[in-house]
Amino acid sequence: MIKACLRLLLLCTAVLFSVNTLAADKPSFKICWSIYAGWMPWDFAQQSGIVKKWADKYGIDIQFVQVNDYIESVNQYTAGGFDGCTMTNMDALTIPATGGVDSTALIVGDYSNGNDGILLKGKGNIASLKGKPINLVELSVSHYLLARALEKSGMSEKDVKVVNTADADLVAAFGTQDVHSIVTWNPLLAEAEKQPDSHLVFSSAQIPGEILDLLVVNTATLKKYPQLGKALTGAWYETLKTMSGQSDSAKAARTQMAQASGTDLAGFDQQLAATHLFSDAKTTLDFVDSPQLKATMQMVAEFSFKHGLLGEGAPSADVVGVETPAGNWGDANNLKLRFTDEYTKLAAAGQL
């Protein structure tokens, strides 16, 4: 009897040791994100258990970590503190890729379709900005938006004076007599637009598909653990399906996202209306595989080079190579930013 109990105890100990060993060996990944309408689905996916469901399916652990300062989140990813991070296409090029971190845009989630804009007091248009100061966050996507707006009006940045202003100060600045025009993004844009005598003279809806919001993952990590790409992609498209439409469950999902981002359902839906969220894998695939993506990244690279964002001493705009399904831009020997359709194809085919 004593021997039988001893054997049972030893067996239980062995099983417990085996389970703990397997848990310890389970690959774990950390992804950082910051608050923005197009990235709130990731927070909901984690809070609702969708991320865990897909991570469990592929035998891994995924943890999304909120970082309040957006640029700091990108910097932390670049420094190796995270395996992935939400960021725009311009920041993906100018921070991790330029910093030598080979990165892959796993999910192209949306493009700004009015979420970024140029506000002007009184009457006028882009041409009326000539010779006047414009307040914005310098070297941000707002700066890029201004450059594109000026270009479309036959002007250049030499025709205006850019005044670098922290995003937290832009709305208050626009309320003063000294500030004539600002460039910003939602929800700041919507707040500033409430001020009397203000109107929108240009928005990202006029350059569709250029300001992209991505989930970027370290390329080496993704190659070693393709299950990470599969789990994240599966979780993303399940979340989009859950939040779409006017069913009670969809509204509840968007309400949770709204509250987490500091607004209500109406406010969040308003932000989503200015965000071209790729609603399913097939729609995403059509965009990622199009030649437009390569052309956009060339424009972004040329803007970034002009403003010294491609590193000290960068000889040209094509110093950093960008890989897309429709072809590459830049130095083929220095490919550091990759747009992949591999996992989106699996999702579109129902093979995840």
mmCIF file of C-alpha atoms in Angstrom:
data_model
loop_
_atom_site.group_PDB
_atom_site.id
_atom_site.type_symbol
_atom_site.label_atom_id
_atom_site.label_comp_id
_atom_site.label_asym_id
_atom_site.label_seq_id
_atom_site.Cartn_x
_atom_site.Cartn_y
_atom_site.Cartn_z
ATOM 1 C CA MET A 1 0.000 0.000 0.000
ATOM 2 C CA ILE A 2 2.766 2.413 0.939
ATOM 3 C CA LYS A 3 4.681 1.509 -2.250
ATOM 4 C CA ALA A 4 1.562 2.075 -4.395
ATOM 5 C CA CYS A 5 1.022 5.504 -2.845
ATOM 6 C CA LEU A 6 4.677 6.343 -3.381
ATOM 7 C CA ARG A 7 4.470 5.356 -7.045
ATOM 8 C CA LEU A 8 1.329 7.475 -7.457
ATOM 9 C CA LEU A 9 3.055 10.439 -5.816
ATOM 10 C CA LEU A 10 6.071 10.064 -8.087
ATOM 11 C CA LEU A 11 3.789 9.815 -11.140
ATOM 12 C CA CYS A 12 1.876 12.972 -10.161
ATOM 13 C CA THR A 13 5.161 14.811 -9.574
ATOM 14 C CA ALA A 14 6.429 13.754 -12.999
ATOM 15 C CA VAL A 15 3.225 14.891 -14.707
ATOM 16 C CA LEU A 16 3.312 18.236 -12.869
ATOM 17 C CA PHE A 17 6.968 18.715 -13.815
ATOM 18 C CA SER A 18 6.152 17.898 -17.437
ATOM 19 C CA VAL A 19 3.256 20.395 -17.529
ATOM 20 C CA ASN A 20 5.390 23.142 -15.970
ATOM 21 C CA THR A 21 8.208 22.424 -18.407
ATOM 22 C CA LEU A 22 5.828 22.669 -21.357
ATOM 23 C CA ALA A 23 4.441 25.948 -20.009
ATOM 24 C CA ALA A 24 7.943 27.307 -19.563
ATOM 25 C CA ASP A 25 8.852 26.268 -23.116
ATOM 26 C CA LYS A 26 5.757 27.902 -24.633
ATOM 27 C CA PRO A 27 6.936 30.742 -26.926
ATOM 28 C CA SER A 28 5.789 34.103 -25.572
ATOM 29 C CA PHE A 29 5.529 37.408 -27.417
ATOM 30 C CA LYS A 30 4.846 41.010 -26.413
ATOM 31 C CA ILE A 31 3.204 43.522 -28.755
ATOM 32 C CA CYS A 32 2.917 47.225 -27.919
ATOM 33 C CA TRP A 33 0.091 49.469 -29.045
ATOM 34 C CA SER A 34 -1.212 52.992 -28.446
ATOM 35 C CA ILE A 35 -4.659 54.561 -28.603
ATOM 36 C CA TYR A 36 -5.978 55.280 -32.090
ATOM 37 C CA ALA A 37 -9.301 54.319 -33.700
ATOM 38 C CA GLY A 38 -7.675 51.864 -36.102
ATOM 39 C CA TRP A 39 -5.733 50.111 -33.335
ATOM 40 C CA MET A 40 -8.468 49.802 -30.715
ATOM 41 C CA PRO A 41 -9.548 46.416 -32.158
ATOM 42 C CA TRP A 42 -6.292 44.937 -30.823
ATOM 43 C CA ASP A 43 -7.154 45.938 -27.264
ATOM 44 C CA PHE A 44 -10.650 44.502 -27.642
ATOM 45 C CA ALA A 45 -9.205 41.298 -29.104
ATOM 46 C CA GLN A 46 -7.084 40.832 -26.014
ATOM 47 C CA GLN A 47 -9.719 41.840 -23.469
ATOM 48 C CA SER A 48 -12.381 39.627 -25.066
ATOM 49 C CA GLY A 49 -10.179 36.541 -25.256
ATOM 50 C CA ILE A 50 -9.887 36.462 -29.055
ATOM 51 C CA VAL A 51 -6.100 36.838 -28.932
ATOM 52 C CA LYS A 52 -5.816 34.042 -26.371
ATOM 53 C CA LYS A 53 -8.050 31.787 -28.453
ATOM 54 C CA TRP A 54 -5.801 32.131 -31.509
ATOM 55 C CA ALA A 55 -2.579 32.017 -29.505
ATOM 56 C CA ASP A 56 -3.727 28.787 -27.842
ATOM 57 C CA LYS A 57 -4.548 27.330 -31.245
ATOM 58 C CA TYR A 58 -0.914 27.759 -32.282
ATOM 59 C CA GLY A 59 0.635 26.871 -28.917
ATOM 60 C CA ILE A 60 2.010 30.308 -28.090
ATOM 61 C CA ASP A 61 1.355 33.194 -25.701
ATOM 62 C CA ILE A 62 0.716 36.766 -26.937
ATOM 63 C CA GLN A 63 0.433 39.804 -24.678
ATOM 64 C CA PHE A 64 -0.603 43.250 -25.930
ATOM 65 C CA VAL A 65 0.852 46.086 -23.842
ATOM 66 C CA GLN A 66 -0.494 49.640 -24.054
ATOM 67 C CA VAL A 67 2.115 52.413 -24.222
ATOM 68 C CA ASN A 68 0.583 55.856 -23.753
ATOM 69 C CA ASP A 69 3.224 57.726 -25.759
ATOM 70 C CA TYR A 70 2.962 56.599 -29.386
ATOM 71 C CA ILE A 71 6.490 57.493 -30.516
ATOM 72 C CA GLU A 72 7.890 55.947 -27.342
ATOM 73 C CA SER A 73 6.127 52.680 -28.226
ATOM 74 C CA VAL A 74 7.821 52.641 -31.632
ATOM 75 C CA ASN A 75 11.166 53.453 -30.028
ATOM 76 C CA GLN A 76 10.746 50.630 -27.501
ATOM 77 C CA TYR A 77 9.980 48.183 -30.303
ATOM 78 C CA THR A 78 13.027 49.393 -32.231
ATOM 79 C CA ALA A 79 15.190 48.897 -29.132
ATOM 80 C CA GLY A 80 14.040 45.273 -28.885
ATOM 81 C CA GLY A 81 11.643 45.676 -25.982
ATOM 82 C CA PHE A 82 8.731 44.249 -27.991
ATOM 83 C CA ASP A 83 8.251 41.707 -30.763
ATOM 84 C CA GLY A 84 5.776 43.918 -32.577
ATOM 85 C CA CYS A 85 4.115 47.319 -32.468
ATOM 86 C CA THR A 86 1.308 49.341 -34.040
ATOM 87 C CA MET A 87 2.628 52.227 -36.141
ATOM 88 C CA THR A 88 2.132 54.205 -39.349
ATOM 89 C CA ASN A 89 3.945 53.338 -42.565
ATOM 90 C CA MET A 90 6.073 56.495 -42.375
ATOM 91 C CA ASP A 91 7.196 55.791 -38.816
ATOM 92 C CA ALA A 92 7.884 52.143 -39.696
ATOM 93 C CA LEU A 93 10.275 53.367 -42.374
ATOM 94 C CA THR A 94 11.932 56.200 -40.476
ATOM 95 C CA ILE A 95 12.363 54.604 -37.040
ATOM 96 C CA PRO A 96 12.885 50.802 -36.964
ATOM 97 C CA ALA A 97 13.793 50.310 -40.636
ATOM 98 C CA THR A 98 16.158 53.285 -40.727
ATOM 99 C CA GLY A 99 17.515 52.119 -37.370
ATOM 100 C CA GLY A 100 18.527 48.796 -38.940
ATOM 101 C CA VAL A 101 15.711 46.674 -37.490
ATOM 102 C CA ASP A 102 14.328 44.422 -40.223
ATOM 103 C CA SER A 103 10.552 44.702 -39.784
ATOM 104 C CA THR A 104 7.481 43.224 -41.466
ATOM 105 C CA ALA A 105 4.105 44.916 -41.805
ATOM 106 C CA LEU A 106 2.052 41.857 -40.909
ATOM 107 C CA ILE A 107 -1.332 43.624 -40.855
ATOM 108 C CA VAL A 108 -2.237 46.650 -42.958
ATOM 109 C CA GLY A 109 -5.277 47.573 -40.908
ATOM 110 C CA ASP A 110 -6.512 50.808 -42.439
ATOM 111 C CA TYR A 111 -5.650 54.081 -44.042
ATOM 112 C CA SER A 112 -6.609 57.512 -42.803
ATOM 113 C CA ASN A 113 -9.608 58.667 -44.828
ATOM 114 C CA GLY A 114 -10.302 62.007 -43.178
ATOM 115 C CA ASN A 115 -8.838 61.341 -39.730
ATOM 116 C CA ASP A 116 -6.018 63.793 -40.541
ATOM 117 C CA GLY A 117 -6.675 67.289 -41.833
ATOM 118 C CA ILE A 118 -5.720 70.932 -42.282
ATOM 119 C CA LEU A 119 -7.902 73.499 -40.522
ATOM 120 C CA LEU A 120 -8.071 77.152 -41.486
ATOM 121 C CA LYS A 121 -9.746 80.128 -39.819
ATOM 122 C CA GLY A 122 -11.995 82.265 -41.966
ATOM 123 C CA LYS A 123 -12.322 82.028 -45.725
ATOM 124 C CA GLY A 124 -9.654 80.556 -47.951
ATOM 125 C CA ASN A 125 -8.063 77.398 -49.286
ATOM 126 C CA ILE A 126 -4.607 75.828 -49.475
ATOM 127 C CA ALA A 127 -3.380 78.614 -51.765
ATOM 128 C CA SER A 128 -4.331 81.215 -49.147
ATOM 129 C CA LEU A 129 -1.819 79.639 -46.738
ATOM 130 C CA LYS A 130 1.056 81.121 -48.761
ATOM 131 C CA GLY A 131 3.434 83.089 -46.565
ATOM 132 C CA LYS A 132 1.571 82.169 -43.376
ATOM 133 C CA PRO A 133 2.580 80.075 -40.334
ATOM 134 C CA ILE A 134 1.037 76.609 -39.910
ATOM 135 C CA ASN A 135 1.124 74.826 -36.556
ATOM 136 C CA LEU A 136 1.663 71.064 -36.522
ATOM 137 C CA VAL A 137 3.752 68.260 -35.045
ATOM 138 C CA GLU A 138 6.872 68.582 -37.165
ATOM 139 C CA LEU A 139 8.124 65.473 -39.004
ATOM 140 C CA SER A 140 4.889 63.587 -38.253
ATOM 141 C CA VAL A 141 2.249 62.320 -40.675
ATOM 142 C CA SER A 142 0.650 65.770 -40.290
ATOM 143 C CA HIS A 143 3.784 67.257 -41.836
ATOM 144 C CA TYR A 144 3.555 64.717 -44.661
ATOM 145 C CA LEU A 145 -0.122 65.601 -45.202
ATOM 146 C CA LEU A 146 0.749 69.296 -45.478
ATOM 147 C CA ALA A 147 3.514 68.580 -47.995
ATOM 148 C CA ARG A 148 1.119 66.564 -50.166
ATOM 149 C CA ALA A 149 -1.597 69.235 -49.920
ATOM 150 C CA LEU A 150 0.851 71.946 -50.996
ATOM 151 C CA GLU A 151 2.146 69.781 -53.824
ATOM 152 C CA LYS A 152 -1.388 69.206 -55.130
ATOM 153 C CA SER A 153 -1.915 72.996 -55.137
ATOM 154 C CA GLY A 154 1.296 73.689 -57.051
ATOM 155 C CA MET A 155 3.121 74.899 -53.958
ATOM 156 C CA SER A 156 5.885 73.646 -51.677
ATOM 157 C CA GLU A 157 6.919 73.942 -48.043
ATOM 158 C CA LYS A 158 9.017 76.977 -48.986
ATOM 159 C CA ASP A 159 5.741 78.837 -49.455
ATOM 160 C CA VAL A 160 4.684 78.436 -45.803
ATOM 161 C CA LYS A 161 6.225 78.556 -42.344
ATOM 162 C CA VAL A 162 5.923 75.376 -40.294
ATOM 163 C CA VAL A 163 5.624 75.978 -36.550
ATOM 164 C CA ASN A 164 6.407 72.871 -34.507
ATOM 165 C CA THR A 165 3.702 72.419 -31.855
ATOM 166 C CA ALA A 166 3.120 69.519 -29.466
ATOM 167 C CA ASP A 167 -0.062 67.601 -30.224
ATOM 168 C CA ALA A 168 -1.333 68.268 -26.691
ATOM 169 C CA ASP A 169 -1.141 72.029 -27.367
ATOM 170 C CA LEU A 170 -2.616 72.229 -30.869
ATOM 171 C CA VAL A 171 -6.302 72.648 -30.014
ATOM 172 C CA ALA A 172 -5.608 75.380 -27.445
ATOM 173 C CA ALA A 173 -3.228 77.117 -29.854
ATOM 174 C CA PHE A 174 -5.897 77.156 -32.554
ATOM 175 C CA GLY A 175 -8.146 79.035 -30.123
ATOM 176 C CA THR A 176 -5.715 81.963 -29.933
ATOM 177 C CA GLN A 177 -5.637 84.955 -32.279
ATOM 178 C CA ASP A 178 -2.055 84.268 -33.328
ATOM 179 C CA VAL A 179 -2.667 80.833 -34.833
ATOM 180 C CA HIS A 180 -4.271 80.898 -38.273
ATOM 181 C CA SER A 181 -4.015 77.250 -39.324
ATOM 182 C CA ILE A 182 -3.206 73.841 -37.860
ATOM 183 C CA VAL A 183 -2.676 70.303 -39.135
ATOM 184 C CA THR A 184 -3.652 67.451 -36.822
ATOM 185 C CA TRP A 185 -5.504 64.146 -36.437
ATOM 186 C CA ASN A 186 -8.615 62.880 -34.676
ATOM 187 C CA PRO A 187 -9.865 63.280 -32.041
ATOM 188 C CA LEU A 188 -7.920 66.575 -31.883
ATOM 189 C CA LEU A 189 -9.096 67.504 -35.387
ATOM 190 C CA ALA A 190 -12.783 67.131 -34.484
ATOM 191 C CA GLU A 191 -12.274 69.127 -31.283
ATOM 192 C CA ALA A 192 -10.493 71.995 -33.053
ATOM 193 C CA GLU A 193 -13.084 72.041 -35.814
ATOM 194 C CA LYS A 194 -15.740 72.989 -33.236
ATOM 195 C CA GLN A 195 -14.127 76.388 -32.817
ATOM 196 C CA PRO A 196 -15.998 79.265 -34.507
ATOM 197 C CA ASP A 197 -14.973 80.319 -38.017
ATOM 198 C CA SER A 198 -12.891 77.198 -38.651
ATOM 199 C CA HIS A 199 -13.143 74.947 -41.670
ATOM 200 C CA LEU A 200 -11.347 71.990 -43.191
ATOM 201 C CA VAL A 201 -9.375 72.844 -46.336
ATOM 202 C CA PHE A 202 -7.675 69.480 -46.910
ATOM 203 C CA SER A 203 -7.877 66.013 -45.415
ATOM 204 C CA SER A 204 -6.312 62.591 -45.779
ATOM 205 C CA ALA A 205 -9.426 61.567 -47.740
ATOM 206 C CA GLN A 206 -7.812 63.466 -50.645
ATOM 207 C CA ILE A 207 -4.727 61.220 -50.546
ATOM 208 C CA PRO A 208 -6.391 57.821 -49.953
ATOM 209 C CA GLY A 209 -4.118 54.914 -49.129
ATOM 210 C CA GLU A 210 -1.074 57.016 -48.214
ATOM 211 C CA ILE A 211 -1.250 57.282 -44.408
ATOM 212 C CA LEU A 212 -1.368 53.622 -43.390
ATOM 213 C CA ASP A 213 -1.842 52.116 -39.941
ATOM 214 C CA LEU A 214 0.009 48.854 -39.447
ATOM 215 C CA LEU A 215 0.887 46.089 -37.058
ATOM 216 C CA VAL A 216 4.633 45.641 -37.525
ATOM 217 C CA VAL A 217 6.495 42.550 -36.322
ATOM 218 C CA ASN A 218 10.216 41.844 -36.138
ATOM 219 C CA THR A 219 11.081 39.951 -39.329
ATOM 220 C CA ALA A 220 13.510 37.501 -37.708
ATOM 221 C CA THR A 221 10.950 36.663 -35.017
ATOM 222 C CA LEU A 222 8.229 36.123 -37.623
ATOM 223 C CA LYS A 223 10.453 33.826 -39.690
ATOM 224 C CA LYS A 224 11.349 31.756 -36.641
ATOM 225 C CA TYR A 225 7.773 31.637 -35.361
ATOM 226 C CA PRO A 226 5.315 31.732 -38.285
ATOM 227 C CA GLN A 227 2.632 30.667 -35.809
ATOM 228 C CA LEU A 228 2.830 34.210 -34.392
ATOM 229 C CA GLY A 229 1.836 35.617 -37.786
ATOM 230 C CA LYS A 230 -1.002 33.115 -38.126
ATOM 231 C CA ALA A 231 -2.375 33.766 -34.641
ATOM 232 C CA LEU A 232 -2.264 37.562 -34.957
ATOM 233 C CA THR A 233 -3.831 37.516 -38.418
ATOM 234 C CA GLY A 234 -6.598 35.159 -37.307
ATOM 235 C CA ALA A 235 -7.327 37.277 -34.245
ATOM 236 C CA TRP A 236 -7.437 40.497 -36.299
ATOM 237 C CA TYR A 237 -9.991 39.333 -38.847
ATOM 238 C CA GLU A 238 -12.174 37.659 -36.247
ATOM 239 C CA THR A 239 -12.221 40.946 -34.328
ATOM 240 C CA LEU A 240 -13.151 42.959 -37.421
ATOM 241 C CA LYS A 241 -16.036 40.572 -38.078
ATOM 242 C CA THR A 242 -17.168 40.851 -34.455
ATOM 243 C CA MET A 243 -17.250 44.681 -34.462
ATOM 244 C CA SER A 244 -18.830 45.208 -37.896
ATOM 245 C CA GLY A 245 -22.491 46.019 -38.393
ATOM 246 C CA GLN A 246 -25.330 47.115 -36.132
ATOM 247 C CA SER A 247 -25.994 43.947 -34.139
ATOM 248 C CA ASP A 248 -26.039 44.216 -30.362
ATOM 249 C CA SER A 249 -22.749 42.298 -30.128
ATOM 250 C CA ALA A 250 -21.068 44.549 -32.712
ATOM 251 C CA LYS A 251 -22.241 47.688 -30.913
ATOM 252 C CA ALA A 252 -21.086 46.247 -27.593
ATOM 253 C CA ALA A 253 -17.634 45.567 -29.072
ATOM 254 C CA ARG A 254 -17.320 49.097 -30.457
ATOM 255 C CA THR A 255 -18.644 50.570 -27.205
ATOM 256 C CA GLN A 256 -15.876 48.784 -25.312
ATOM 257 C CA MET A 257 -13.303 50.156 -27.770
ATOM 258 C CA ALA A 258 -14.818 53.629 -27.464
ATOM 259 C CA GLN A 259 -14.639 53.630 -23.675
ATOM 260 C CA ALA A 260 -11.046 52.370 -23.731
ATOM 261 C CA SER A 261 -10.110 55.273 -26.018
ATOM 262 C CA GLY A 262 -11.906 57.918 -23.944
ATOM 263 C CA THR A 263 -15.075 58.487 -25.966
ATOM 264 C CA ASP A 264 -18.551 57.017 -26.470
ATOM 265 C CA LEU A 265 -19.989 54.831 -29.228
ATOM 266 C CA ALA A 266 -21.120 57.813 -31.332
ATOM 267 C CA GLY A 267 -17.702 59.449 -31.036
ATOM 268 C CA PHE A 268 -15.873 56.241 -31.881
ATOM 269 C CA ASP A 269 -18.123 55.527 -34.866
ATOM 270 C CA GLN A 270 -17.403 59.064 -36.089
ATOM 271 C CA GLN A 271 -13.669 58.335 -35.953
ATOM 272 C CA LEU A 272 -14.178 55.015 -37.728
ATOM 273 C CA ALA A 273 -16.092 56.834 -40.483
ATOM 274 C CA ALA A 274 -12.896 58.768 -41.238
ATOM 275 C CA THR A 275 -10.838 55.572 -41.111
ATOM 276 C CA HIS A 276 -10.851 53.246 -44.115
ATOM 277 C CA LEU A 277 -10.703 50.016 -42.136
ATOM 278 C CA PHE A 278 -10.031 47.078 -44.436
ATOM 279 C CA SER A 279 -13.061 45.041 -43.426
ATOM 280 C CA ASP A 280 -11.823 41.583 -44.394
ATOM 281 C CA ALA A 281 -8.770 39.702 -45.615
ATOM 282 C CA LYS A 282 -9.788 39.821 -49.295
ATOM 283 C CA THR A 283 -10.125 43.621 -49.229
ATOM 284 C CA THR A 284 -6.752 43.935 -47.489
ATOM 285 C CA LEU A 285 -5.160 41.621 -50.034
ATOM 286 C CA ASP A 286 -6.386 43.725 -52.958
ATOM 287 C CA PHE A 287 -4.711 46.776 -51.454
ATOM 288 C CA VAL A 288 -1.451 45.149 -50.306
ATOM 289 C CA ASP A 289 -0.924 43.470 -53.685
ATOM 290 C CA SER A 290 -1.585 46.652 -55.686
ATOM 291 C CA PRO A 291 1.202 48.778 -57.235
ATOM 292 C CA GLN A 292 -0.146 51.755 -55.251
ATOM 293 C CA LEU A 293 1.578 50.521 -52.090
ATOM 294 C CA LYS A 294 5.021 50.649 -53.687
ATOM 295 C CA ALA A 295 4.326 54.108 -55.151
ATOM 296 C CA THR A 296 3.142 55.372 -51.769
ATOM 297 C CA MET A 297 6.246 54.114 -50.004
ATOM 298 C CA GLN A 298 8.415 55.863 -52.587
ATOM 299 C CA MET A 299 6.645 59.167 -51.871
ATOM 300 C CA VAL A 300 7.002 58.600 -48.128
ATOM 301 C CA ALA A 301 10.706 57.779 -48.535
ATOM 302 C CA GLU A 302 11.335 60.910 -50.619
ATOM 303 C CA PHE A 303 9.555 63.104 -48.057
ATOM 304 C CA SER A 304 11.506 61.435 -45.241
ATOM 305 C CA PHE A 305 14.841 61.922 -46.996
ATOM 306 C CA LYS A 306 14.079 65.578 -47.674
ATOM 307 C CA HIS A 307 13.467 66.103 -43.949
ATOM 308 C CA GLY A 308 16.482 64.142 -42.731
ATOM 309 C CA LEU A 309 14.490 61.213 -41.352
ATOM 310 C CA LEU A 310 16.440 58.441 -43.071
ATOM 311 C CA GLY A 311 19.491 58.741 -40.868
ATOM 312 C CA GLU A 312 22.459 61.038 -40.630
ATOM 313 C CA GLY A 313 24.425 61.082 -43.848
ATOM 314 C CA ALA A 314 21.808 59.178 -45.865
ATOM 315 C CA PRO A 315 22.924 59.649 -49.485
ATOM 316 C CA SER A 316 19.497 59.360 -51.119
ATOM 317 C CA ALA A 317 15.815 58.587 -50.617
ATOM 318 C CA ASP A 318 16.310 54.962 -51.635
ATOM 319 C CA VAL A 319 18.874 54.155 -48.921
ATOM 320 C CA VAL A 320 16.412 51.853 -47.122
ATOM 321 C CA GLY A 321 14.858 49.061 -49.145
ATOM 322 C CA VAL A 322 11.101 48.425 -48.939
ATOM 323 C CA GLU A 323 9.649 45.108 -50.073
ATOM 324 C CA THR A 324 6.066 44.869 -51.362
ATOM 325 C CA PRO A 325 4.221 42.087 -53.219
ATOM 326 C CA ALA A 326 4.085 44.331 -56.320
ATOM 327 C CA GLY A 327 7.832 45.042 -56.295
ATOM 328 C CA ASN A 328 10.528 46.655 -54.210
ATOM 329 C CA TRP A 329 11.589 50.249 -53.701
ATOM 330 C CA GLY A 330 15.058 51.323 -52.619
ATOM 331 C CA ASP A 331 18.294 49.470 -51.934
ATOM 332 C CA ALA A 332 17.819 45.738 -52.593
ATOM 333 C CA ASN A 333 20.834 45.057 -50.366
ATOM 334 C CA ASN A 334 19.287 46.919 -47.441
ATOM 335 C CA LEU A 335 15.693 45.671 -47.296
ATOM 336 C CA LYS A 336 14.474 46.620 -43.821
ATOM 337 C CA LEU A 337 10.719 47.124 -44.229
ATOM 338 C CA ARG A 338 8.589 44.369 -45.747
ATOM 339 C CA PHE A 339 4.904 44.267 -46.593
ATOM 340 C CA THR A 340 3.783 40.654 -46.688
ATOM 341 C CA ASP A 341 0.607 39.102 -48.073
ATOM 342 C CA GLU A 342 1.477 35.575 -46.929
ATOM 343 C CA TYR A 343 -0.722 35.447 -43.844
ATOM 344 C CA THR A 344 -3.532 37.561 -45.301
ATOM 345 C CA LYS A 345 -3.767 35.069 -48.171
ATOM 346 C CA LEU A 346 -4.229 32.272 -45.648
ATOM 347 C CA ALA A 347 -6.985 34.253 -43.927
ATOM 348 C CA ALA A 348 -8.725 35.015 -47.226
ATOM 349 C CA ALA A 349 -8.630 31.335 -48.150
ATOM 350 C CA GLY A 350 -9.944 30.270 -44.724
ATOM 351 C CA GLN A 351 -6.744 28.323 -44.055
ATOM 352 C CA LEU A 352 -5.692 29.764 -40.700
#
